[in-house]
mmCIF file of C-alpha atoms and ligand atoms in Angstrom:
data_model
loop_
_atom_site.group_PDB
_atom_site.id
_atom_site.type_symbol
_atom_site.label_atom_id
_atom_site.label_comp_id
_atom_site.label_asym_id
_atom_site.label_seq_id
_atom_site.Cartn_x
_atom_site.Cartn_y
_atom_site.Cartn_z
ATOM 1 C CA UNK A 10 -32.581 10.787 10.012
ATOM 2 C CA UNK A 11 -30.094 8.891 10.437
ATOM 3 C CA UNK A 12 -28.780 9.504 7.263
ATOM 4 C CA UNK A 13 -26.675 11.938 8.773
ATOM 5 C CA UNK A 14 -23.022 11.693 8.868
ATOM 6 C CA UNK A 15 -21.086 11.730 11.992
ATOM 7 C CA UNK A 16 -17.584 13.236 11.688
ATOM 8 C CA UNK A 17 -14.843 13.133 14.149
ATOM 9 C CA UNK A 18 -12.556 15.678 13.843
ATOM 10 C CA UNK A 19 -9.701 17.438 16.345
ATOM 11 C CA UNK A 20 -10.553 19.520 19.255
ATOM 12 C CA UNK A 21 -8.483 22.223 19.322
ATOM 13 C CA UNK A 22 -4.567 21.435 17.947
ATOM 14 C CA UNK A 23 -2.712 21.814 15.111
ATOM 15 C CA UNK A 24 -5.264 19.947 12.755
ATOM 16 C CA UNK A 25 -8.113 22.290 13.522
ATOM 17 C CA UNK A 26 -7.298 24.846 11.533
ATOM 18 C CA UNK A 27 -6.346 23.348 8.624
ATOM 19 C CA UNK A 28 -9.747 21.392 8.789
ATOM 20 C CA UNK A 29 -12.199 23.341 9.207
ATOM 21 C CA UNK A 30 -10.595 25.296 6.234
ATOM 22 C CA UNK A 31 -11.680 22.589 3.946
ATOM 23 C CA UNK A 32 -14.590 21.741 5.773
ATOM 24 C CA UNK A 33 -14.834 25.359 5.019
ATOM 25 C CA UNK A 34 -14.417 25.329 1.143
ATOM 26 C CA UNK A 35 -16.218 22.290 1.192
ATOM 27 C CA UNK A 36 -19.175 24.491 1.424
ATOM 28 C CA UNK A 37 -20.191 22.942 5.236
ATOM 29 C CA UNK A 38 -20.050 25.641 7.464
ATOM 30 C CA UNK A 39 -19.473 24.893 11.377
ATOM 31 C CA UNK A 40 -21.143 27.063 14.183
ATOM 32 C CA UNK A 41 -19.978 25.417 17.421
ATOM 33 C CA UNK A 42 -21.334 27.686 20.363
ATOM 34 C CA UNK A 43 -19.529 27.726 23.882
ATOM 35 C CA UNK A 44 -16.729 25.315 22.728
ATOM 36 C CA UNK A 45 -19.429 22.231 23.115
ATOM 37 C CA UNK A 46 -17.896 18.754 21.920
ATOM 38 C CA UNK A 47 -21.063 17.867 18.861
ATOM 39 C CA UNK A 48 -21.414 19.997 16.192
ATOM 40 C CA UNK A 49 -24.909 20.526 13.218
ATOM 41 C CA UNK A 50 -23.892 22.319 9.654
ATOM 42 C CA UNK A 51 -27.174 22.176 8.809
ATOM 43 C CA UNK A 52 -25.656 22.891 5.132
ATOM 44 C CA UNK A 53 -25.079 19.532 4.540
ATOM 45 C CA UNK A 54 -26.976 16.955 7.091
ATOM 46 C CA UNK A 55 -23.019 16.183 8.938
ATOM 47 C CA UNK A 56 -22.627 16.774 12.657
ATOM 48 C CA UNK A 57 -19.311 16.683 13.381
ATOM 49 C CA UNK A 58 -18.248 15.071 16.845
ATOM 50 C CA UNK A 59 -14.772 17.471 18.755
ATOM 51 C CA UNK A 60 -12.314 14.701 19.748
ATOM 52 C CA UNK A 61 -8.743 14.770 20.632
ATOM 53 C CA UNK A 62 -6.852 13.000 17.989
ATOM 54 C CA UNK A 63 -5.483 10.488 19.277
ATOM 55 C CA UNK A 64 -9.495 8.755 19.706
ATOM 56 C CA UNK A 65 -10.339 9.040 15.935
ATOM 57 C CA UNK A 66 -9.326 6.467 15.348
ATOM 58 C CA UNK A 67 -11.054 4.522 17.355
ATOM 59 C CA UNK A 68 -14.560 5.635 17.311
ATOM 60 C CA UNK A 69 -14.183 5.163 13.653
ATOM 61 C CA UNK A 70 -13.318 1.389 14.113
ATOM 62 C CA UNK A 71 -16.256 1.157 16.478
ATOM 63 C CA UNK A 72 -18.820 3.188 14.983
ATOM 64 C CA UNK A 73 -19.519 5.485 16.821
ATOM 65 C CA UNK A 74 -18.133 8.070 13.602
ATOM 66 C CA UNK A 75 -18.416 7.513 10.689
ATOM 67 C CA UNK A 76 -15.998 9.329 9.088
ATOM 68 C CA UNK A 77 -13.217 11.422 10.511
ATOM 69 C CA UNK A 78 -9.931 13.793 9.852
ATOM 70 C CA UNK A 79 -7.018 12.778 11.792
ATOM 71 C CA UNK A 80 -3.278 12.438 10.716
ATOM 72 C CA UNK A 81 -2.069 9.173 9.662
ATOM 73 C CA UNK A 82 1.060 8.938 11.866
ATOM 74 C CA UNK A 83 -2.092 9.454 14.692
ATOM 75 C CA UNK A 84 -3.860 5.520 13.169
ATOM 76 C CA UNK A 85 -0.534 3.862 12.031
ATOM 77 C CA UNK A 86 -0.101 4.169 15.658
ATOM 78 C CA UNK A 87 -3.392 2.697 16.721
ATOM 79 C CA UNK A 88 -3.961 0.426 14.243
ATOM 80 C CA UNK A 89 -7.338 -0.347 14.555
ATOM 81 C CA UNK A 90 -9.760 -1.383 11.413
ATOM 82 C CA UNK A 91 -10.503 1.598 10.049
ATOM 83 C CA UNK A 92 -10.420 3.298 5.733
ATOM 84 C CA UNK A 93 -8.638 6.107 4.188
ATOM 85 C CA UNK A 94 -10.324 7.865 1.931
ATOM 86 C CA UNK A 95 -7.911 10.366 0.721
ATOM 87 C CA UNK A 96 -4.869 12.285 1.342
ATOM 88 C CA UNK A 97 -5.713 15.948 2.626
ATOM 89 C CA UNK A 98 -2.051 17.763 2.041
ATOM 90 C CA UNK A 99 -1.706 19.287 5.768
ATOM 91 C CA UNK A 100 -0.668 18.208 9.058
ATOM 92 C CA UNK A 101 2.604 16.576 6.248
ATOM 93 C CA UNK A 102 5.118 15.709 9.518
ATOM 94 C CA UNK A 103 6.291 12.480 9.364
ATOM 95 C CA UNK A 104 7.935 10.524 12.554
ATOM 96 C CA UNK A 105 12.223 10.252 13.560
ATOM 97 C CA UNK A 106 14.015 8.642 15.136
ATOM 98 C CA UNK A 107 16.499 10.894 16.189
ATOM 99 C CA UNK A 108 20.012 10.860 18.697
ATOM 100 C CA UNK A 109 22.050 13.553 20.564
ATOM 101 C CA UNK A 110 24.530 14.529 17.875
ATOM 102 C CA UNK A 111 27.369 13.303 19.467
ATOM 103 C CA UNK A 112 26.396 10.053 19.989
ATOM 104 C CA UNK A 113 27.916 7.809 16.872
ATOM 105 C CA UNK A 114 25.193 6.209 14.083
ATOM 106 C CA UNK A 115 26.000 4.591 10.480
ATOM 107 C CA UNK A 116 23.311 2.356 10.540
ATOM 108 C CA UNK A 117 20.095 0.778 12.226
ATOM 109 C CA UNK A 118 22.410 -1.760 13.466
ATOM 110 C CA UNK A 119 23.648 0.591 15.317
ATOM 111 C CA UNK A 120 20.381 1.141 17.537
ATOM 112 C CA UNK A 121 20.514 -2.271 19.071
ATOM 113 C CA UNK A 122 20.723 -2.088 23.046
ATOM 114 C CA UNK A 123 19.572 2.265 23.076
ATOM 115 C CA UNK A 124 16.827 3.073 25.371
ATOM 116 C CA UNK A 125 14.516 5.520 23.203
ATOM 117 C CA UNK A 126 11.700 7.582 24.140
ATOM 118 C CA UNK A 127 8.665 7.950 22.446
ATOM 119 C CA UNK A 128 4.458 8.683 22.396
ATOM 120 C CA UNK A 129 4.110 5.849 19.399
ATOM 121 C CA UNK A 130 5.294 2.689 20.497
ATOM 122 C CA UNK A 131 3.473 0.787 18.656
ATOM 123 C CA UNK A 132 4.628 2.290 15.532
ATOM 124 C CA UNK A 133 8.577 2.376 16.976
ATOM 125 C CA UNK A 134 8.410 -1.061 17.540
ATOM 126 C CA UNK A 135 6.931 -2.815 13.721
ATOM 127 C CA UNK A 136 9.169 -0.536 12.598
ATOM 128 C CA UNK A 137 12.787 -2.541 15.263
ATOM 129 C CA UNK A 138 11.131 -5.444 14.455
ATOM 130 C CA UNK A 139 10.481 -5.000 10.744
ATOM 131 C CA UNK A 140 14.692 -3.916 11.434
ATOM 132 C CA UNK A 141 15.577 -6.450 13.670
ATOM 133 C CA UNK A 142 16.318 -4.221 16.492
ATOM 134 C CA UNK A 143 17.054 -5.305 19.460
ATOM 135 C CA UNK A 144 16.852 -1.472 21.929
ATOM 136 C CA UNK A 145 13.778 -0.795 24.295
ATOM 137 C CA UNK A 146 10.797 2.019 24.153
ATOM 138 C CA UNK A 147 10.565 4.032 26.673
ATOM 139 C CA UNK A 148 6.752 5.632 26.256
ATOM 140 C CA UNK A 149 5.891 9.280 27.922
ATOM 141 C CA UNK A 150 4.449 11.073 26.751
ATOM 142 C CA UNK A 151 4.906 14.968 26.131
ATOM 143 C CA UNK A 152 8.225 15.825 25.530
ATOM 144 C CA UNK A 153 9.758 13.142 24.708
ATOM 145 C CA UNK A 154 12.375 15.109 22.568
ATOM 146 C CA UNK A 155 13.829 16.213 26.254
ATOM 147 C CA UNK A 156 14.146 12.200 27.749
ATOM 148 C CA UNK A 157 17.816 12.925 26.464
ATOM 149 C CA UNK A 158 19.223 16.435 27.469
ATOM 150 C CA UNK A 159 17.941 14.442 31.237
ATOM 151 C CA UNK A 160 19.185 11.491 31.531
ATOM 152 C CA UNK A 161 15.791 9.191 30.690
ATOM 153 C CA UNK A 162 16.671 7.865 27.418
ATOM 154 C CA UNK A 163 19.760 7.625 25.197
ATOM 155 C CA UNK A 164 17.252 8.777 21.818
ATOM 156 C CA UNK A 165 13.251 10.374 20.996
ATOM 157 C CA UNK A 166 11.207 8.841 17.849
ATOM 158 C CA UNK A 167 8.771 11.791 17.714
ATOM 159 C CA UNK A 168 6.721 13.586 15.370
ATOM 160 C CA UNK A 169 8.743 16.929 12.775
ATOM 161 C CA UNK A 170 8.394 18.490 11.498
ATOM 162 C CA UNK A 171 10.706 21.830 10.625
ATOM 163 C CA UNK A 172 13.286 19.982 12.599
ATOM 164 C CA UNK A 173 13.721 22.962 14.118
ATOM 165 C CA UNK A 174 12.825 21.311 17.330
ATOM 166 C CA UNK A 175 15.934 18.206 17.033
ATOM 167 C CA UNK A 176 17.728 21.214 16.112
ATOM 168 C CA UNK A 177 17.133 23.190 20.031
ATOM 169 C CA UNK A 178 18.476 20.347 21.861
ATOM 170 C CA UNK A 179 20.501 18.813 20.218
ATOM 171 C CA UNK A 180 19.518 16.325 18.470
ATOM 172 C CA UNK A 181 20.057 14.559 14.494
ATOM 173 C CA UNK A 182 17.285 12.713 12.912
ATOM 174 C CA UNK A 183 19.044 9.547 11.821
ATOM 175 C CA UNK A 184 15.104 7.280 10.597
ATOM 176 C CA UNK A 185 12.255 8.304 9.609
ATOM 177 C CA UNK A 186 9.818 6.032 10.924
ATOM 178 C CA UNK A 187 7.089 6.958 8.723
ATOM 179 C CA UNK A 188 5.448 10.113 6.391
ATOM 180 C CA UNK A 189 2.259 11.444 7.621
ATOM 181 C CA UNK A 190 -0.244 14.130 6.839
ATOM 182 C CA UNK A 191 -3.963 14.919 7.724
ATOM 183 C CA UNK A 192 -6.041 11.961 6.355
ATOM 184 C CA UNK A 193 -9.888 11.225 5.758
ATOM 185 C CA UNK A 194 -11.591 7.722 7.084
ATOM 186 C CA UNK A 195 -14.306 5.858 7.320
ATOM 187 C CA UNK A 196 -15.333 3.349 8.882
ATOM 188 C CA UNK A 197 -15.584 -0.217 7.468
ATOM 189 C CA UNK A 198 -19.444 -0.737 8.012
ATOM 190 C CA UNK A 199 -21.188 2.678 6.817
ATOM 191 C CA UNK A 200 -24.451 1.920 4.907
ATOM 192 C CA UNK A 201 -25.202 2.256 2.109
ATOM 193 C CA UNK A 202 -26.733 5.638 2.186
ATOM 194 C CA UNK A 203 -24.247 6.727 4.836
ATOM 195 C CA UNK A 204 -21.425 5.898 1.924
ATOM 196 C CA UNK A 205 -23.598 7.860 0.006
ATOM 197 C CA UNK A 206 -23.696 11.019 2.247
ATOM 198 C CA UNK A 207 -19.685 9.748 2.312
ATOM 199 C CA UNK A 208 -18.054 9.445 -1.332
ATOM 200 C CA UNK A 209 -20.232 13.352 -1.841
ATOM 201 C CA UNK A 210 -18.248 15.774 0.618
ATOM 202 C CA UNK A 211 -15.161 12.857 -0.761
ATOM 203 C CA UNK A 212 -15.705 14.054 -4.202
ATOM 204 C CA UNK A 213 -15.934 17.539 -2.390
ATOM 205 C CA UNK A 214 -13.253 17.681 -1.340
ATOM 206 C CA UNK A 215 -11.504 16.852 -3.864
ATOM 207 C CA UNK A 216 -12.541 20.266 -6.162
ATOM 208 C CA UNK A 217 -11.370 21.740 -3.135
ATOM 209 C CA UNK A 218 -7.700 19.601 -3.595
ATOM 210 C CA UNK A 219 -7.609 19.579 -6.363
ATOM 211 C CA UNK A 220 -8.406 23.361 -7.008
ATOM 212 C CA UNK A 221 -5.409 23.927 -3.952
ATOM 213 C CA UNK A 222 -2.375 22.283 -5.951
ATOM 214 C CA UNK A 223 -3.261 24.137 -8.908
ATOM 215 C CA UNK A 224 -2.891 27.460 -10.597
ATOM 216 C CA UNK A 225 -4.808 29.550 -13.265
ATOM 217 C CA UNK A 226 -2.433 30.945 -15.658
ATOM 218 C CA UNK A 227 -4.001 34.237 -18.294
ATOM 219 C CA UNK A 228 -1.197 34.893 -21.113
ATOM 220 C CA UNK A 229 -0.592 37.544 -23.817
ATOM 221 C CA UNK A 230 1.791 35.362 -26.454
ATOM 222 C CA UNK A 231 3.057 36.544 -30.598
ATOM 223 C CA UNK A 232 0.134 34.294 -31.869
ATOM 224 C CA UNK A 233 4.076 32.973 -33.656
ATOM 225 C CA UNK A 234 5.141 31.317 -30.553
ATOM 226 C CA UNK A 235 1.808 29.640 -30.469
ATOM 227 C CA UNK A 236 2.267 25.630 -31.025
ATOM 228 C CA UNK A 237 5.935 26.793 -28.486
ATOM 229 C CA UNK A 238 3.223 27.556 -26.090
ATOM 230 C CA UNK A 239 1.349 24.990 -26.492
ATOM 231 C CA UNK A 240 4.299 22.922 -26.713
ATOM 232 C CA UNK A 241 5.553 24.027 -22.804
ATOM 233 C CA UNK A 242 1.936 23.484 -21.820
ATOM 234 C CA UNK A 243 2.313 20.086 -21.399
ATOM 235 C CA UNK A 244 -0.286 18.243 -19.146
ATOM 236 C CA UNK A 245 -2.830 20.795 -20.715
ATOM 237 C CA UNK A 246 -5.229 18.918 -24.122
ATOM 238 C CA UNK A 247 -6.888 21.566 -24.752
ATOM 239 C CA UNK A 248 -5.601 25.282 -23.340
ATOM 240 C CA UNK A 249 -8.099 28.695 -24.420
ATOM 241 C CA UNK A 250 -6.240 31.214 -27.549
ATOM 242 C CA UNK A 251 -7.888 33.868 -28.248
ATOM 243 C CA UNK A 252 -7.416 36.645 -30.936
ATOM 244 C CA UNK A 253 -6.030 39.950 -29.007
ATOM 245 C CA UNK A 254 -7.450 42.895 -30.508
ATOM 246 C CA UNK A 255 -3.592 43.926 -31.211
ATOM 247 C CA UNK A 256 -2.552 41.426 -34.553
ATOM 248 C CA UNK A 257 -0.042 39.267 -35.043
ATOM 249 C CA UNK A 258 -1.180 38.593 -30.239
ATOM 250 C CA UNK A 259 -2.557 35.779 -28.908
ATOM 251 C CA UNK A 260 -4.289 35.863 -24.681
ATOM 252 C CA UNK A 261 -3.844 32.396 -23.923
ATOM 253 C CA UNK A 262 -6.174 30.593 -20.261
ATOM 254 C CA UNK A 263 -4.592 27.334 -19.036
ATOM 255 C CA UNK A 264 -4.308 25.205 -16.036
ATOM 256 C CA UNK A 265 -1.007 24.172 -14.784
ATOM 257 C CA UNK A 266 -0.197 22.057 -11.508
ATOM 258 C CA UNK A 267 1.476 24.355 -8.621
ATOM 259 C CA UNK A 268 4.419 22.370 -8.951
ATOM 260 C CA UNK A 269 6.089 22.931 -11.832
ATOM 261 C CA UNK A 270 4.737 26.636 -11.860
ATOM 262 C CA UNK A 271 7.993 28.870 -11.492
ATOM 263 C CA UNK A 272 9.240 26.451 -14.684
ATOM 264 C CA UNK A 273 6.738 27.102 -17.058
ATOM 265 C CA UNK A 274 6.276 31.034 -15.460
ATOM 266 C CA UNK A 275 9.821 31.514 -17.076
ATOM 267 C CA UNK A 276 10.250 29.111 -19.961
ATOM 268 C CA UNK A 277 6.819 31.182 -20.837
ATOM 269 C CA UNK A 278 8.696 34.452 -19.997
ATOM 270 C CA UNK A 279 10.954 33.098 -22.499
ATOM 271 C CA UNK A 280 9.242 32.896 -25.017
ATOM 272 C CA UNK A 281 7.832 36.251 -25.400
ATOM 273 C CA UNK A 282 4.687 35.921 -22.939
ATOM 274 C CA UNK A 283 3.643 39.178 -22.074
ATOM 275 C CA UNK A 284 1.050 40.674 -18.650
ATOM 276 C CA UNK A 285 0.628 37.065 -17.204
ATOM 277 C CA UNK A 286 -2.184 36.576 -14.769
ATOM 278 C CA UNK A 287 -2.168 33.679 -12.234
ATOM 279 C CA UNK A 288 -5.230 33.285 -10.458
ATOM 280 C CA UNK A 289 -6.118 31.187 -7.737
ATOM 281 C CA UNK A 290 -8.986 28.882 -8.427
ATOM 282 C CA UNK A 291 -11.523 27.210 -5.976
ATOM 283 C CA UNK A 292 -12.654 24.443 -7.173
ATOM 284 C CA UNK A 293 -11.656 22.166 -9.831
ATOM 285 C CA UNK A 294 -14.013 19.486 -10.821
ATOM 286 C CA UNK A 295 -13.093 17.009 -13.354
HETATM 287 O O1 LIG B 313 -4.792 16.685 22.117
HETATM 288 P P1 LIG B 313 -4.870 16.358 20.799
HETATM 289 O O2 LIG B 313 -4.532 15.324 21.413
HETATM 290 O O3 LIG B 313 -6.075 16.143 20.058
HETATM 291 O O4 LIG B 313 -3.474 16.805 20.210
HETATM 292 P P2 LIG B 313 -1.867 16.713 20.194
HETATM 293 O O5 LIG B 313 -1.622 17.507 20.709
HETATM 294 O O6 LIG B 313 -0.990 14.794 20.213
HETATM 295 O O7 LIG B 313 -1.910 16.544 18.421
HETATM 296 P P3 LIG B 313 -1.217 18.031 17.566
HETATM 297 O O8 LIG B 313 -2.136 18.645 17.655
HETATM 298 O O9 LIG B 313 0.499 18.831 18.135
HETATM 299 O O10 LIG B 313 -0.145 17.226 16.603
HETATM 300 C C1 LIG B 313 -1.402 16.738 15.397
HETATM 301 C C2 LIG B 313 -1.374 15.748 14.631
HETATM 302 O O11 LIG B 313 -0.971 17.338 14.108
HETATM 303 C C3 LIG B 313 -0.229 15.574 14.898
HETATM 304 O O12 LIG B 313 -0.294 13.536 15.394
HETATM 305 C C4 LIG B 313 0.455 14.751 12.785
HETATM 306 O O13 LIG B 313 0.097 13.713 12.650
HETATM 307 C C5 LIG B 313 -0.031 17.170 13.022
HETATM 308 N N1 LIG B 313 1.752 17.007 13.106
HETATM 309 C C6 LIG B 313 2.292 18.083 11.911
HETATM 310 C C7 LIG B 313 2.505 17.275 14.583
HETATM 311 C C8 LIG B 313 3.305 18.147 13.242
HETATM 312 N N2 LIG B 313 2.609 18.520 11.965
HETATM 313 C C9 LIG B 313 4.251 18.897 14.506
HETATM 314 N N3 LIG B 313 5.326 19.146 14.153
HETATM 315 N N4 LIG B 313 2.552 17.501 14.883
HETATM 316 C C10 LIG B 313 3.789 17.029 16.215
HETATM 317 N N5 LIG B 313 4.216 18.398 15.868
HETATM 318 C C11 LIG B 313 5.414 18.707 16.816
HETATM 319 C C12 LIG B 313 6.336 17.456 17.602
HETATM 320 O O14 LIG B 313 5.523 16.995 17.889
HETATM 321 C C13 LIG B 313 7.611 18.622 17.899
HETATM 322 O O15 LIG B 313 6.976 17.998 19.138
HETATM 323 O O16 LIG B 313 6.396 19.410 16.464
HETATM 324 C C14 LIG B 313 7.808 19.957 17.198
HETATM 325 C C15 LIG B 313 8.242 19.555 15.833
HETATM 326 O O17 LIG B 313 8.177 20.466 15.361
HETATM 327 P P4 LIG B 313 9.204 20.351 14.440
HETATM 328 O O18 LIG B 313 8.575 22.088 13.317
HETATM 329 O O19 LIG B 313 9.738 21.788 15.124
HETATM 330 O O20 LIG B 313 10.402 19.509 13.808
HETATM 331 ZN ZN1 LIG B 314 -2.826 13.743 20.144
#
């Protein structure tokens, strides 16, 4: 019975929707009556614990949860002994130091003697130490970006995503302390049975994440252009090629990475590909 895997996820916040979507794409549907703090998923013999993100590394390190989904920024800050298994591709952001626009800044040495407000004292302290900066840290738990404006600090160290919060508070990003995204973490003391269940979950996640990074493409090309088409689709060992009823034309099917997608499409169009269809992929099992 106690092979049931306990996965800690954020109760409500920026990670919640993407986490639930990912689990659901992995065939794990969650019913959470009355927004309870625990829920079971019948399909995968999984128990979910809904927690504040800050508590997730500690719960996983202590073995109360077997695994968790949380932002790397929180893992680095808490500095708990957990194993990071997989980067999940959402909640991408960075922890950065920002100063009022008018404050001159050329290098980290300009941070000396400043007073910086942050909710990440651990990460910021380590950044200062690594860079030989002597600055003081003022720990606050929220609305960090207003600290310089109200005279509480000379600058801030906070999460940045689009950068618009900094701009609207008259701040300028001067140093990136760390890049972050949501990750799957595991306890270092899992039993063999739990480890094997977690590997199954991880395998499903990898199939979903791979699929999200690729597109399935179908097109008609002049048969004489096939060698060039195959050259343009370099990552693919063997695109599927089928003759069309119309003499001199072939249908080509292939899978291409999302990040090269538009370049590839333009090149294919350039050599006469027609009727291109681009289809999202649900799972990719390699
Ligand atoms: O209640 P709980 O403690 O669980 O949640 P929380 O309030 O501590 O965290 P939450 O839900 O706000 O964020 C959870 C995680 O999402 C963070 O730990 C990051 O890993 C990730 N993430 C991604 C972000 C952002 N993007 C983000 N933009 N976390 C916070 N922000 C905030 C940032 O603090 C700042 O106020 O958004 C503002 C900046 O956004 P831009 O787009 O204006 O730059
Ligand atoms: Zn939090």
